[in-house]
Amino acid sequence: MGVLIVQIVVLLLLAIGCALCAWYFPYPSPVVRRWLPPRQRWPELQVRGWLAGAPFQKSFLRYFYRDPERDPPDGLDLLAPADGIIRGADIQGDIRYLVIALSFWDMHVQRSPLEGVVVSVESLGDSFMDGEGQEFAFLRGKPCPVQKRVVIRTSAGILAIRLITSLAARRLETWINAGEYVARGQRIGKILLGSTVVLELPPSMSLTVQIGDRVWAGETVVALHKAPA
Amino acid sequence: MIDFFWTSGHLGWGVFTLAAFTMLWILVLDVLWRVTRIRFVRLLAAMCVAWVSAGVVIVLVAGINAS
């Protein structure tokens, strides 16, 4: 009798596991969710469908995807690549990372801080940020989360702009390619439902903004131009 | 063959193993489908072949033990 009970319990547990799989499909059931890598915990196709689908009002999407003209100020100083709030300006190694956090209500088209030639457009990251806290994973040599890094050779040296988004949104567009010329303030890409833009600068450049300042893409000067030594 | 389904007051080890193995196989298939990039039809075909092979082995072993 004891063996029968053990057999029934084992089969019942397995049957519950299978039933949960069927119940939650195509989402991962709670039985397997914890064992999956982060990216597989959410069904990407469903999330994309949700983002592209009906839940958002069209009027809101028109507002969210707005792309107004900007009027860059005269001069050679570096412009903000994105709308948002300055969240960091740390120097790590020989790079200063100017972090601009975009809110849900900010315009999400990015612009070139200076004129120059695009050196490369890299796609990086395919997983969640691996740690909590203020520090970005890429500062620790890890590419996550999803991001694109646009490197531009300018009169002030090599600059890079990182367009970073969450894994859920996971939609970045860049409108430039390696070898192309970009003008100061030119549109370079768009983050769809994304979060952060990071401008990589030579550390010798003098910033004109500080943490907490609001900046506007293509209009706000964030650093003074300085030719490389 | 009766030992396969029922023996000594409990489920036969043959049918128990087959049922448990089948359900485990479904759970494994679910996980593999999520963590690999293989096409679902191919994965399903491979898992079915493996399941049939393992099932034949289970039935044979149960039959040998019963005899």
Short mmCIF file of N, CA and C in Angstrom, two decimals, chain A residues 53-227:
data_model
loop_
_atom_site.label_atom_id
_atom_site.label_comp_id
_atom_site.label_asym_id
_atom_site.label_seq_id
_atom_site.Cartn_x
_atom_site.Cartn_y
_atom_site.Cartn_z
N GLY A 53 0.81 46.26 -30.13
CA GLY A 53 -0.62 46.03 -30.26
C GLY A 53 -1.49 47.12 -29.69
N ALA A 54 -2.65 46.74 -29.35
CA ALA A 54 -3.70 47.69 -29.02
C ALA A 54 -3.60 48.38 -27.65
N PRO A 55 -2.91 47.81 -26.66
CA PRO A 55 -3.01 48.40 -25.33
C PRO A 55 -2.67 49.88 -25.25
N PHE A 56 -1.79 50.35 -26.15
CA PHE A 56 -1.46 51.77 -26.12
C PHE A 56 -2.40 52.52 -27.05
N GLN A 57 -2.87 53.65 -26.58
CA GLN A 57 -3.72 54.47 -27.43
C GLN A 57 -2.89 55.07 -28.55
N LYS A 58 -3.50 55.18 -29.71
CA LYS A 58 -2.76 55.72 -30.85
C LYS A 58 -2.31 57.15 -30.60
N SER A 59 -3.16 57.90 -29.92
CA SER A 59 -2.79 59.30 -29.66
C SER A 59 -1.56 59.35 -28.76
N PHE A 60 -1.48 58.40 -27.80
CA PHE A 60 -0.31 58.36 -26.94
C PHE A 60 0.93 57.97 -27.75
N LEU A 61 0.78 56.98 -28.63
CA LEU A 61 1.93 56.55 -29.42
C LEU A 61 2.40 57.68 -30.33
N ARG A 62 1.48 58.42 -30.89
CA ARG A 62 1.89 59.56 -31.73
C ARG A 62 2.70 60.55 -30.90
N TYR A 63 2.25 60.75 -29.68
CA TYR A 63 2.99 61.66 -28.79
C TYR A 63 4.35 61.06 -28.43
N PHE A 64 4.34 59.76 -28.14
CA PHE A 64 5.57 59.11 -27.70
C PHE A 64 6.61 59.07 -28.81
N TYR A 65 6.18 58.85 -30.04
CA TYR A 65 7.09 58.73 -31.17
C TYR A 65 7.35 60.08 -31.84
N ARG A 66 7.02 61.17 -31.19
CA ARG A 66 7.18 62.48 -31.80
C ARG A 66 8.66 62.74 -32.11
N ASP A 67 8.87 63.49 -33.13
CA ASP A 67 10.24 63.77 -33.58
C ASP A 67 10.33 65.23 -34.00
N PRO A 68 10.35 66.13 -33.03
CA PRO A 68 10.33 67.56 -33.38
C PRO A 68 11.67 68.02 -33.95
N GLU A 69 11.60 69.10 -34.71
CA GLU A 69 12.83 69.71 -35.19
C GLU A 69 13.57 70.36 -34.03
N ARG A 70 14.86 70.36 -34.08
CA ARG A 70 15.66 71.03 -33.07
C ARG A 70 16.60 72.03 -33.74
N ASP A 71 16.94 73.05 -33.01
CA ASP A 71 17.76 74.12 -33.56
C ASP A 71 19.09 74.17 -32.80
N PRO A 72 20.11 73.51 -33.32
CA PRO A 72 21.38 73.47 -32.59
C PRO A 72 21.98 74.87 -32.47
N PRO A 73 22.52 75.20 -31.30
CA PRO A 73 23.18 76.51 -31.15
C PRO A 73 24.46 76.55 -31.97
N ASP A 74 24.87 77.76 -32.30
CA ASP A 74 26.11 77.91 -33.07
C ASP A 74 27.30 77.47 -32.23
N GLY A 75 28.39 77.18 -32.92
CA GLY A 75 29.61 76.81 -32.22
C GLY A 75 29.95 75.35 -32.41
N LEU A 76 30.98 74.92 -31.71
CA LEU A 76 31.46 73.55 -31.85
C LEU A 76 31.27 72.73 -30.58
N ASP A 77 30.66 73.34 -29.58
CA ASP A 77 30.51 72.61 -28.32
C ASP A 77 29.60 71.39 -28.49
N LEU A 78 29.78 70.42 -27.61
CA LEU A 78 29.05 69.17 -27.73
C LEU A 78 27.61 69.32 -27.26
N LEU A 79 26.71 68.76 -28.06
CA LEU A 79 25.29 68.83 -27.73
C LEU A 79 24.83 67.54 -27.06
N ALA A 80 23.77 67.68 -26.31
CA ALA A 80 23.20 66.47 -25.69
C ALA A 80 22.66 65.55 -26.78
N PRO A 81 22.93 64.26 -26.65
CA PRO A 81 22.41 63.34 -27.67
C PRO A 81 20.95 62.96 -27.44
N ALA A 82 20.42 63.26 -26.26
CA ALA A 82 19.05 62.82 -25.96
C ALA A 82 18.38 63.78 -25.00
N ASP A 83 17.07 63.73 -24.99
CA ASP A 83 16.31 64.45 -23.96
C ASP A 83 16.38 63.64 -22.66
N GLY A 84 16.40 64.33 -21.54
CA GLY A 84 16.38 63.60 -20.28
C GLY A 84 17.08 64.33 -19.17
N ILE A 85 17.37 63.59 -18.12
CA ILE A 85 18.03 64.14 -16.93
C ILE A 85 19.42 63.52 -16.83
N ILE A 86 20.40 64.36 -16.51
CA ILE A 86 21.77 63.85 -16.32
C ILE A 86 21.79 63.03 -15.02
N ARG A 87 22.18 61.79 -15.13
CA ARG A 87 22.21 60.91 -13.96
C ARG A 87 23.63 60.51 -13.54
N GLY A 88 24.61 60.78 -14.37
CA GLY A 88 25.97 60.40 -13.99
C GLY A 88 26.97 61.04 -14.92
N ALA A 89 28.18 61.27 -14.40
CA ALA A 89 29.25 61.84 -15.23
C ALA A 89 30.59 61.27 -14.76
N ASP A 90 30.59 60.01 -14.44
CA ASP A 90 31.79 59.38 -13.88
C ASP A 90 32.87 59.16 -14.93
N ILE A 91 34.10 59.18 -14.44
CA ILE A 91 35.23 58.83 -15.30
C ILE A 91 35.70 57.44 -14.91
N GLN A 92 35.78 56.58 -15.88
CA GLN A 92 36.29 55.22 -15.65
C GLN A 92 37.34 54.97 -16.71
N GLY A 93 38.54 54.65 -16.27
CA GLY A 93 39.62 54.48 -17.24
C GLY A 93 39.90 55.81 -17.90
N ASP A 94 39.88 55.85 -19.21
CA ASP A 94 40.11 57.11 -19.90
C ASP A 94 38.85 57.57 -20.63
N ILE A 95 37.71 57.24 -20.05
CA ILE A 95 36.44 57.66 -20.67
C ILE A 95 35.56 58.31 -19.61
N ARG A 96 34.93 59.41 -19.99
CA ARG A 96 33.90 59.98 -19.12
C ARG A 96 32.53 59.55 -19.64
N TYR A 97 31.74 58.95 -18.78
CA TYR A 97 30.42 58.47 -19.17
C TYR A 97 29.37 59.47 -18.69
N LEU A 98 28.78 60.16 -19.64
CA LEU A 98 27.70 61.09 -19.31
C LEU A 98 26.37 60.36 -19.52
N VAL A 99 25.72 60.05 -18.41
CA VAL A 99 24.51 59.22 -18.46
C VAL A 99 23.28 60.12 -18.48
N ILE A 100 22.45 59.94 -19.49
CA ILE A 100 21.20 60.69 -19.61
C ILE A 100 20.04 59.70 -19.49
N ALA A 101 19.22 59.92 -18.48
CA ALA A 101 18.08 59.02 -18.26
C ALA A 101 16.84 59.63 -18.91
N LEU A 102 16.19 58.85 -19.74
CA LEU A 102 14.96 59.31 -20.40
C LEU A 102 13.76 58.83 -19.59
N SER A 103 12.83 59.72 -19.40
CA SER A 103 11.60 59.30 -18.74
C SER A 103 10.61 58.85 -19.81
N PHE A 104 9.49 58.35 -19.34
CA PHE A 104 8.46 57.88 -20.26
C PHE A 104 7.94 59.01 -21.12
N TRP A 105 8.10 60.23 -20.67
CA TRP A 105 7.49 61.36 -21.36
C TRP A 105 8.48 62.13 -22.22
N ASP A 106 9.74 61.71 -22.23
CA ASP A 106 10.73 62.41 -23.04
C ASP A 106 10.65 61.99 -24.50
N MET A 107 11.10 62.90 -25.36
CA MET A 107 11.22 62.59 -26.77
C MET A 107 12.34 61.56 -26.94
N HIS A 108 12.12 60.57 -27.76
CA HIS A 108 13.04 59.42 -27.77
C HIS A 108 13.91 59.32 -29.02
N VAL A 109 14.06 60.42 -29.76
CA VAL A 109 14.96 60.41 -30.91
C VAL A 109 16.30 60.99 -30.46
N GLN A 110 17.39 60.30 -30.86
CA GLN A 110 18.71 60.76 -30.45
C GLN A 110 19.41 61.49 -31.58
N ARG A 111 20.31 62.38 -31.17
CA ARG A 111 21.01 63.22 -32.14
C ARG A 111 22.51 63.21 -31.89
N SER A 112 23.25 63.49 -32.94
CA SER A 112 24.70 63.48 -32.84
C SER A 112 25.19 64.72 -32.08
N PRO A 113 26.12 64.54 -31.15
CA PRO A 113 26.60 65.71 -30.38
C PRO A 113 27.53 66.61 -31.18
N LEU A 114 28.17 66.06 -32.18
CA LEU A 114 29.11 66.83 -33.00
C LEU A 114 29.07 66.29 -34.42
N GLU A 115 29.59 67.07 -35.36
CA GLU A 115 29.70 66.52 -36.70
C GLU A 115 30.93 65.60 -36.76
N GLY A 116 30.87 64.64 -37.63
CA GLY A 116 31.99 63.72 -37.76
C GLY A 116 31.65 62.57 -38.68
N VAL A 117 32.49 61.56 -38.63
CA VAL A 117 32.29 60.38 -39.47
C VAL A 117 32.02 59.19 -38.57
N VAL A 118 31.00 58.45 -38.90
CA VAL A 118 30.64 57.28 -38.09
C VAL A 118 31.70 56.20 -38.28
N VAL A 119 32.29 55.78 -37.18
CA VAL A 119 33.31 54.73 -37.23
C VAL A 119 32.65 53.35 -37.18
N SER A 120 31.68 53.20 -36.31
CA SER A 120 31.03 51.90 -36.20
C SER A 120 29.68 52.05 -35.51
N VAL A 121 28.81 51.11 -35.76
CA VAL A 121 27.53 51.00 -35.05
C VAL A 121 27.45 49.56 -34.55
N GLU A 122 27.63 49.40 -33.27
CA GLU A 122 27.68 48.05 -32.69
C GLU A 122 26.37 47.74 -31.96
N SER A 123 25.94 46.51 -32.09
CA SER A 123 24.80 46.03 -31.30
C SER A 123 25.34 45.17 -30.17
N LEU A 124 24.98 45.49 -28.95
CA LEU A 124 25.52 44.79 -27.79
C LEU A 124 24.40 44.37 -26.87
N GLY A 125 24.68 43.34 -26.11
CA GLY A 125 23.79 43.00 -25.01
C GLY A 125 22.61 42.16 -25.43
N ASP A 126 22.36 41.12 -24.69
CA ASP A 126 21.20 40.29 -24.97
C ASP A 126 20.63 39.71 -23.69
N SER A 127 20.89 40.37 -22.58
CA SER A 127 20.37 39.82 -21.34
C SER A 127 20.09 40.97 -20.36
N PHE A 128 19.52 40.59 -19.25
CA PHE A 128 19.21 41.60 -18.25
C PHE A 128 20.50 42.13 -17.62
N MET A 129 20.41 43.32 -17.08
CA MET A 129 21.52 43.86 -16.33
C MET A 129 21.79 42.92 -15.16
N ASP A 130 23.05 42.61 -14.95
CA ASP A 130 23.35 41.51 -14.04
C ASP A 130 23.42 41.94 -12.59
N GLY A 131 23.27 43.18 -12.32
CA GLY A 131 23.36 43.56 -10.92
C GLY A 131 22.48 44.75 -10.61
N GLU A 132 22.21 44.93 -9.38
CA GLU A 132 21.41 46.07 -9.00
C GLU A 132 22.33 47.24 -8.69
N GLY A 133 21.73 48.36 -8.37
CA GLY A 133 22.53 49.50 -8.00
C GLY A 133 22.65 50.48 -9.14
N GLN A 134 23.40 51.51 -8.92
CA GLN A 134 23.49 52.60 -9.87
C GLN A 134 24.47 52.33 -11.01
N GLU A 135 25.39 51.42 -10.78
CA GLU A 135 26.45 51.26 -11.77
C GLU A 135 25.96 50.44 -12.95
N PHE A 136 26.29 50.88 -14.14
CA PHE A 136 25.88 50.15 -15.32
C PHE A 136 26.77 48.94 -15.53
N ALA A 137 26.15 47.91 -16.11
CA ALA A 137 26.89 46.67 -16.33
C ALA A 137 28.06 46.89 -17.28
N PHE A 138 27.87 47.77 -18.29
CA PHE A 138 28.97 47.92 -19.26
C PHE A 138 30.19 48.58 -18.63
N LEU A 139 30.00 49.27 -17.51
CA LEU A 139 31.16 49.84 -16.83
C LEU A 139 32.01 48.74 -16.21
N ARG A 140 31.40 47.60 -16.01
CA ARG A 140 32.16 46.46 -15.48
C ARG A 140 32.55 45.50 -16.61
N GLY A 141 32.55 46.03 -17.83
CA GLY A 141 32.99 45.23 -18.96
C GLY A 141 31.96 44.24 -19.45
N LYS A 142 30.68 44.44 -19.09
CA LYS A 142 29.63 43.54 -19.55
C LYS A 142 28.66 44.33 -20.43
N PRO A 143 28.25 43.74 -21.52
CA PRO A 143 27.50 44.51 -22.51
C PRO A 143 26.02 44.68 -22.22
N CYS A 144 25.46 43.96 -21.24
CA CYS A 144 24.03 43.99 -21.04
C CYS A 144 23.61 45.31 -20.40
N PRO A 145 22.38 45.77 -20.48
CA PRO A 145 21.32 45.13 -21.27
C PRO A 145 21.41 45.50 -22.74
N VAL A 146 20.29 45.39 -23.44
CA VAL A 146 20.31 45.59 -24.89
C VAL A 146 20.73 47.02 -25.21
N GLN A 147 21.68 47.18 -26.10
CA GLN A 147 22.15 48.53 -26.42
C GLN A 147 22.80 48.57 -27.79
N LYS A 148 22.88 49.78 -28.34
CA LYS A 148 23.65 50.03 -29.55
C LYS A 148 24.66 51.12 -29.23
N ARG A 149 25.86 50.93 -29.76
CA ARG A 149 26.94 51.89 -29.49
C ARG A 149 27.39 52.48 -30.82
N VAL A 150 27.18 53.77 -30.94
CA VAL A 150 27.55 54.48 -32.16
C VAL A 150 28.85 55.23 -31.88
N VAL A 151 29.89 54.92 -32.64
CA VAL A 151 31.19 55.56 -32.45
C VAL A 151 31.39 56.56 -33.59
N ILE A 152 31.73 57.79 -33.22
CA ILE A 152 31.89 58.86 -34.22
C ILE A 152 33.26 59.51 -34.04
N ARG A 153 33.97 59.66 -35.17
CA ARG A 153 35.25 60.39 -35.13
C ARG A 153 34.95 61.86 -35.39
N THR A 154 35.30 62.68 -34.43
CA THR A 154 34.98 64.11 -34.55
C THR A 154 36.24 64.95 -34.37
N SER A 155 36.08 66.24 -34.50
CA SER A 155 37.22 67.14 -34.30
C SER A 155 37.64 67.18 -32.83
N ALA A 156 36.80 66.66 -31.95
CA ALA A 156 37.14 66.61 -30.52
C ALA A 156 37.63 65.22 -30.12
N GLY A 157 37.86 64.39 -31.10
CA GLY A 157 38.32 63.04 -30.81
C GLY A 157 37.20 62.03 -31.05
N ILE A 158 37.47 60.82 -30.58
CA ILE A 158 36.47 59.76 -30.77
C ILE A 158 35.40 59.87 -29.68
N LEU A 159 34.16 59.96 -30.11
CA LEU A 159 33.03 59.97 -29.18
C LEU A 159 32.19 58.72 -29.43
N ALA A 160 31.48 58.32 -28.40
CA ALA A 160 30.56 57.19 -28.59
C ALA A 160 29.26 57.51 -27.89
N ILE A 161 28.20 57.06 -28.50
CA ILE A 161 26.86 57.22 -27.89
C ILE A 161 26.26 55.84 -27.74
N ARG A 162 25.88 55.54 -26.52
CA ARG A 162 25.21 54.25 -26.27
C ARG A 162 23.72 54.49 -26.12
N LEU A 163 22.95 53.78 -26.94
CA LEU A 163 21.50 53.79 -26.80
C LEU A 163 21.13 52.51 -26.05
N ILE A 164 20.56 52.67 -24.89
CA ILE A 164 20.32 51.51 -24.03
C ILE A 164 18.82 51.38 -23.77
N THR A 165 18.35 50.19 -23.88
CA THR A 165 16.95 49.96 -23.61
C THR A 165 16.78 48.72 -22.74
N SER A 166 15.59 48.53 -22.27
CA SER A 166 15.35 47.35 -21.44
C SER A 166 15.13 46.15 -22.34
N LEU A 167 15.25 44.99 -21.73
CA LEU A 167 15.04 43.78 -22.51
C LEU A 167 13.60 43.64 -22.95
N ALA A 168 12.69 44.17 -22.15
CA ALA A 168 11.28 44.02 -22.50
C ALA A 168 10.95 44.82 -23.75
N ALA A 169 11.46 46.07 -23.79
CA ALA A 169 11.20 46.89 -24.97
C ALA A 169 12.05 46.40 -26.13
N ARG A 170 13.37 46.41 -25.90
CA ARG A 170 14.28 45.75 -26.82
C ARG A 170 14.17 46.24 -28.25
N ARG A 171 13.86 47.50 -28.40
CA ARG A 171 13.75 47.98 -29.77
C ARG A 171 14.55 49.28 -29.91
N LEU A 172 15.61 49.18 -30.63
CA LEU A 172 16.46 50.33 -30.90
C LEU A 172 16.58 50.48 -32.41
N GLU A 173 16.57 51.70 -32.86
CA GLU A 173 16.79 51.95 -34.28
C GLU A 173 17.97 52.90 -34.41
N THR A 174 18.85 52.60 -35.33
CA THR A 174 19.88 53.58 -35.68
C THR A 174 19.75 53.86 -37.17
N TRP A 175 19.93 55.09 -37.51
CA TRP A 175 19.68 55.51 -38.89
C TRP A 175 20.96 55.90 -39.61
N ILE A 176 22.10 55.49 -39.06
CA ILE A 176 23.37 55.82 -39.69
C ILE A 176 24.21 54.55 -39.77
N ASN A 177 25.18 54.57 -40.68
CA ASN A 177 26.05 53.41 -40.86
C ASN A 177 27.50 53.86 -40.82
N ALA A 178 28.37 52.87 -40.60
CA ALA A 178 29.81 53.17 -40.55
C ALA A 178 30.25 53.81 -41.86
N GLY A 179 31.07 54.83 -41.75
CA GLY A 179 31.58 55.51 -42.93
C GLY A 179 30.79 56.74 -43.33
N GLU A 180 29.60 56.89 -42.79
CA GLU A 180 28.77 58.03 -43.17
C GLU A 180 29.15 59.28 -42.37
N TYR A 181 28.89 60.40 -42.97
CA TYR A 181 29.11 61.67 -42.29
C TYR A 181 27.84 62.04 -41.52
N VAL A 182 28.02 62.52 -40.30
CA VAL A 182 26.85 63.01 -39.56
C VAL A 182 27.11 64.47 -39.17
N ALA A 183 26.07 65.25 -39.28
CA ALA A 183 26.17 66.66 -38.91
C ALA A 183 25.89 66.81 -37.42
N ARG A 184 26.31 67.93 -36.89
CA ARG A 184 26.06 68.23 -35.48
C ARG A 184 24.55 68.39 -35.27
N GLY A 185 24.02 67.62 -34.37
CA GLY A 185 22.59 67.69 -34.10
C GLY A 185 21.74 66.83 -35.01
N GLN A 186 22.37 66.08 -35.90
CA GLN A 186 21.61 65.23 -36.83
C GLN A 186 21.00 64.04 -36.08
N ARG A 187 19.84 63.62 -36.54
CA ARG A 187 19.21 62.45 -35.94
C ARG A 187 20.06 61.21 -36.23
N ILE A 188 20.30 60.42 -35.20
CA ILE A 188 21.10 59.21 -35.41
C ILE A 188 20.32 57.94 -35.08
N GLY A 189 19.23 58.05 -34.35
CA GLY A 189 18.49 56.84 -34.01
C GLY A 189 17.37 57.13 -33.06
N LYS A 190 16.72 56.06 -32.68
CA LYS A 190 15.55 56.22 -31.81
C LYS A 190 15.47 55.03 -30.86
N ILE A 191 15.16 55.32 -29.62
CA ILE A 191 14.86 54.27 -28.66
C ILE A 191 13.35 54.18 -28.54
N LEU A 192 12.81 53.01 -28.75
CA LEU A 192 11.38 52.82 -28.63
C LEU A 192 11.09 52.27 -27.25
N LEU A 193 10.41 53.04 -26.45
CA LEU A 193 10.08 52.65 -25.07
C LEU A 193 11.34 52.35 -24.27
N GLY A 194 12.40 53.08 -24.55
CA GLY A 194 13.67 52.77 -23.91
C GLY A 194 13.98 53.69 -22.75
N SER A 195 15.22 53.69 -22.33
CA SER A 195 15.48 54.23 -21.02
C SER A 195 16.68 55.16 -20.91
N THR A 196 17.79 54.85 -21.54
CA THR A 196 19.01 55.56 -21.20
C THR A 196 19.88 55.80 -22.44
N VAL A 197 20.54 56.95 -22.45
CA VAL A 197 21.55 57.23 -23.45
C VAL A 197 22.82 57.65 -22.71
N VAL A 198 23.94 57.08 -23.12
CA VAL A 198 25.21 57.39 -22.48
C VAL A 198 26.16 57.96 -23.52
N LEU A 199 26.72 59.12 -23.22
CA LEU A 199 27.69 59.75 -24.12
C LEU A 199 29.07 59.49 -23.54
N GLU A 200 29.95 58.89 -24.35
CA GLU A 200 31.32 58.63 -23.91
C GLU A 200 32.21 59.74 -24.44
N LEU A 201 32.89 60.39 -23.53
CA LEU A 201 33.72 61.54 -23.88
C LEU A 201 35.16 61.34 -23.41
N PRO A 202 36.09 62.04 -24.03
CA PRO A 202 37.43 62.07 -23.43
C PRO A 202 37.34 62.78 -22.07
N PRO A 203 38.05 62.29 -21.06
CA PRO A 203 37.90 62.86 -19.71
C PRO A 203 38.38 64.30 -19.59
N SER A 204 39.17 64.75 -20.56
CA SER A 204 39.71 66.11 -20.46
C SER A 204 38.66 67.17 -20.81
N MET A 205 37.55 66.76 -21.37
CA MET A 205 36.54 67.74 -21.77
C MET A 205 35.83 68.34 -20.56
N SER A 206 35.56 69.64 -20.65
CA SER A 206 34.87 70.32 -19.55
C SER A 206 33.36 70.22 -19.75
N LEU A 207 32.69 69.70 -18.75
CA LEU A 207 31.24 69.60 -18.84
C LEU A 207 30.59 70.94 -18.51
N THR A 208 29.48 71.19 -19.15
CA THR A 208 28.72 72.40 -18.83
C THR A 208 27.42 72.04 -18.10
N VAL A 209 27.24 70.79 -17.82
CA VAL A 209 26.04 70.35 -17.10
C VAL A 209 26.48 69.56 -15.87
N GLN A 210 25.57 69.42 -14.96
CA GLN A 210 25.86 68.60 -13.79
C GLN A 210 24.71 67.64 -13.52
N ILE A 211 24.95 66.73 -12.62
CA ILE A 211 23.95 65.72 -12.33
C ILE A 211 22.65 66.37 -11.86
N GLY A 212 21.56 65.93 -12.44
CA GLY A 212 20.26 66.48 -12.11
C GLY A 212 19.75 67.48 -13.13
N ASP A 213 20.64 67.95 -14.02
CA ASP A 213 20.21 68.92 -15.04
C ASP A 213 19.35 68.25 -16.10
N ARG A 214 18.41 69.02 -16.61
CA ARG A 214 17.61 68.53 -17.75
C ARG A 214 18.27 69.00 -19.03
N VAL A 215 18.36 68.09 -20.00
CA VAL A 215 18.98 68.44 -21.29
C VAL A 215 18.02 68.08 -22.42
N TRP A 216 18.23 68.74 -23.56
CA TRP A 216 17.40 68.49 -24.74
C TRP A 216 18.32 68.11 -25.90
N ALA A 217 17.95 67.06 -26.58
CA ALA A 217 18.78 66.55 -27.68
C ALA A 217 18.95 67.60 -28.77
N GLY A 218 20.21 67.79 -29.16
CA GLY A 218 20.49 68.68 -30.28
C GLY A 218 20.42 70.15 -29.93
N GLU A 219 20.14 70.48 -28.68
CA GLU A 219 20.02 71.89 -28.31
C GLU A 219 20.86 72.27 -27.09
N THR A 220 20.93 71.39 -26.11
CA THR A 220 21.66 71.72 -24.88
C THR A 220 23.14 71.38 -25.03
N VAL A 221 23.98 72.36 -24.73
CA VAL A 221 25.43 72.10 -24.75
C VAL A 221 25.80 71.36 -23.46
N VAL A 222 26.44 70.21 -23.60
CA VAL A 222 26.80 69.43 -22.42
C VAL A 222 28.30 69.47 -22.12
N ALA A 223 29.12 69.83 -23.11
CA ALA A 223 30.57 69.90 -22.89
C ALA A 223 31.18 70.89 -23.87
N LEU A 224 32.26 71.50 -23.43
CA LEU A 224 32.95 72.45 -24.30
C LEU A 224 33.88 71.72 -25.25
N HIS A 225 33.90 72.20 -26.48
CA HIS A 225 34.74 71.55 -27.48
C HIS A 225 36.21 71.73 -27.14
N LYS A 226 36.94 70.64 -27.28
CA LYS A 226 38.38 70.74 -27.06
C LYS A 226 39.04 69.76 -28.00
N ALA A 227 39.90 70.29 -28.85
CA ALA A 227 40.58 69.42 -29.80
C ALA A 227 41.54 68.49 -29.05
#
